[in-house]
């Protein structure tokens, strides 16, 4: 293996071992009726054998318990938010999510210092998201507000150069050409519904999860739709795999009146998400100032497949993604990997 590969594996081990140790504690040492969740997601084109375009992203997410019944914080402010949503019904489960993340985008040739006119701009996006998710037995509606910053203040340049220093790799040289600072605002709605579910009395199960959504803002504006097919053993009744994208509330569990987290399970999945794109700041350039841009494709799709393995309240998910060409002069699509660790408590 290369030194790059060894470093990635070391970082994963350092992150996984402490969480794994806690997850192995006896069930009676934790609240059996708790349903909150922490997730850490890491996406990188290293897993696809490249270092370009959508090159890296991290995201930390906290999913609350059902805020209708939770007697602990954030019961007060969570309930106030939920009461203002017109779709609220007494028979719905309601969860809040808080997310913090950072995305990085680079052209193909990161050794060049000069502007590469026919390739995408360097860009970073650092953001904070607040989501409200209402779930029934087979449906999930997600409403998400995201605020953040694009440009040097996102600190994406510093993050990427720091990682390259850690792995003794030649650093990217063209960040002086990145997009200018611009605040970002996104409003996202997305609906998932679980259909064709095999009988729930068997530990082996399969389901199909279509989804559709709309995102509006100066960073992204698009409509999306797709589906995910799953098959596995003793896996939670959630709404799909946790990829990094606006409205990604799939870690919320379907409402059933109670929650049972399996001691061991696994699920294999494959899916597609297609987007009709009106705006993508990372290709179109800054909204209010002149900047580098390329001619984007108006229709882009992600095709993906992966697996989740469950041990007590710990889940490991790896997803391999193929993204179709995002702009006119792009030389083929892009492969990247997505790795998520989640802990339910």
XYZ file of C-alpha atoms in Angstrom, residues 110-312:
203
model
C -3.724 20.661 -8.928
C -0.006 21.156 -9.639
C -0.631 24.195 -11.858
C -0.464 27.612 -10.184
C -2.163 29.540 -12.992
C -5.883 29.645 -13.680
C -7.080 26.656 -15.737
C -9.726 28.232 -17.949
C -11.463 25.073 -19.187
C -11.640 23.320 -15.795
C -13.762 23.941 -12.728
C -12.745 26.543 -10.126
C -11.121 25.820 -6.807
C -13.818 26.251 -4.181
C -14.632 25.477 -0.569
C -17.977 25.410 1.245
C -18.278 25.332 5.034
C -21.778 25.255 6.464
C -24.154 24.651 9.354
C -27.580 23.043 8.831
C -30.716 22.761 10.958
C -33.292 20.200 9.851
C -36.753 19.135 10.966
C -37.825 15.632 9.934
C -41.354 14.244 10.292
C -41.703 10.485 9.926
C -44.549 8.011 9.762
C -44.295 4.270 9.305
C -43.279 4.557 5.644
C -42.711 8.258 4.857
C -40.182 10.916 5.824
C -40.433 14.639 5.094
C -37.257 16.656 5.655
C -37.071 20.450 5.866
C -33.574 21.899 6.158
C -32.069 25.371 6.456
C -28.356 25.684 5.634
C -26.131 28.731 6.088
C -22.441 28.898 5.316
C -19.681 30.529 3.347
C -17.987 29.861 0.005
C -14.465 31.111 -0.648
C -11.278 31.656 1.390
C -13.266 32.073 4.617
C -14.471 28.480 4.272
C -10.875 27.452 5.198
C -11.037 24.633 2.640
C -7.622 25.611 1.271
C -6.037 25.291 4.716
C -7.818 21.985 5.345
C -6.662 20.408 2.097
C -3.076 21.605 2.433
C -2.937 20.352 6.032
C -4.078 16.884 4.990
C -1.524 16.794 2.171
C 1.195 17.736 4.669
C 0.127 14.872 6.962
C 0.461 12.334 4.172
C 3.663 13.856 2.754
C 1.932 14.444 -0.562
C 2.545 17.257 -3.008
C 0.083 19.970 -2.135
C -2.375 21.724 -4.473
C -0.909 24.926 -5.902
C -3.842 26.762 -7.472
C -5.953 27.870 -4.515
C -5.124 31.527 -5.288
C -7.670 31.160 -8.103
C -10.529 29.987 -5.873
C -13.986 31.557 -5.810
C -14.403 34.763 -3.825
C -15.994 34.903 -0.393
C -19.782 34.680 -0.540
C -22.324 33.820 2.161
C -24.522 30.874 1.253
C -28.153 30.134 2.066
C -30.075 26.973 1.164
C -33.643 25.842 1.789
C -34.273 22.150 1.158
C -37.327 19.906 1.215
C -37.089 16.206 0.515
C -39.523 13.296 0.856
C -38.630 9.603 1.175
C -41.122 6.770 1.282
C -40.434 3.111 1.947
C -42.321 0.803 -0.396
C -42.325 -2.870 -1.375
C -41.130 -3.776 2.125
C -41.030 -7.518 2.764
C -42.924 -8.752 5.870
C -41.453 -7.278 9.052
C -41.730 -10.514 11.072
C -38.709 -11.967 9.274
C -35.135 -10.906 10.056
C -34.237 -10.997 6.355
C -35.866 -8.069 4.589
C -35.809 -5.932 1.468
C -37.345 -2.600 0.570
C -37.425 0.129 -2.068
C -37.100 3.797 -1.058
C -38.015 6.391 -3.725
C -37.326 10.051 -2.984
C -37.911 13.473 -4.476
C -36.907 16.952 -3.386
C -36.212 20.612 -4.083
C -33.288 22.808 -3.009
C -33.297 26.600 -3.425
C -30.457 29.021 -2.785
C -27.451 30.863 -4.156
C -25.177 27.830 -3.668
C -27.461 25.222 -5.245
C -30.850 25.377 -6.927
C -32.126 22.051 -8.234
C -34.925 19.500 -8.219
C -33.969 15.902 -7.559
C -35.508 12.440 -7.599
C -34.325 8.873 -7.317
C -34.590 5.652 -5.372
C -32.620 3.165 -3.301
C -33.109 -0.615 -3.162
C -31.965 -2.511 -0.056
C -31.688 -6.116 1.069
C -30.254 -7.389 4.321
C -30.566 -8.933 7.743
C -31.947 -7.264 10.877
C -31.408 -3.686 9.682
C -33.145 -0.556 11.062
C -36.275 0.827 9.438
C -34.654 4.070 8.325
C -34.784 5.817 4.955
C -31.577 4.929 3.164
C -27.837 5.474 3.108
C -26.269 8.649 4.593
C -24.596 10.422 1.652
C -23.458 14.035 2.049
C -25.973 16.295 0.317
C -28.642 18.864 1.261
C -31.657 17.330 2.978
C -29.862 14.124 3.926
C -32.068 13.109 6.866
C -32.163 9.435 5.991
C -30.723 8.390 9.375
C -34.095 9.172 10.980
C -35.940 5.964 11.822
C -39.465 5.306 10.572
C -42.185 5.823 13.163
C -43.414 2.591 14.711
C -44.351 3.524 18.274
C -41.137 1.976 19.592
C -37.547 1.489 18.460
C -35.454 -1.635 18.546
C -31.798 -1.376 17.622
C -30.423 -4.741 16.474
C -27.372 -6.320 18.119
C -26.082 -7.398 14.718
C -27.242 -6.776 11.184
C -26.206 -5.808 7.700
C -27.748 -4.375 4.567
C -26.589 -4.066 0.954
C -27.983 -1.266 -1.170
C -27.850 0.411 -4.570
C -29.505 3.566 -5.802
C -29.576 6.656 -7.985
C -30.164 10.364 -7.409
C -30.780 12.550 -10.453
C -30.759 16.344 -10.371
C -32.106 19.005 -12.739
C -29.801 21.901 -11.881
C -30.524 25.603 -12.286
C -27.561 26.790 -10.207
C -24.327 25.316 -8.877
C -22.015 28.017 -7.532
C -19.033 25.655 -7.746
C -19.416 25.629 -11.542
C -21.317 28.876 -12.259
C -19.006 30.998 -10.117
C -19.842 33.730 -7.635
C -23.332 35.211 -7.648
C -22.541 38.887 -7.080
C -18.917 39.199 -8.280
C -16.982 38.199 -11.372
C -15.137 34.915 -10.959
C -13.958 31.890 -12.872
C -16.751 29.605 -14.137
C -17.413 26.763 -16.562
C -20.444 25.709 -18.597
C -22.326 23.284 -16.370
C -24.466 20.343 -17.392
C -28.080 20.846 -16.389
C -28.694 17.187 -15.593
C -26.377 15.217 -13.297
C -26.846 11.823 -11.662
C -25.177 9.904 -8.853
C -25.264 6.102 -9.132
C -24.126 4.292 -6.014
C -23.882 0.984 -4.193
C -22.630 -0.010 -0.772
C -23.149 -1.821 2.492
C -23.904 -1.088 6.139
C -22.775 -3.311 9.002
C -24.403 -2.961 12.423
C -23.053 -3.969 15.824
C -25.155 -3.025 18.859
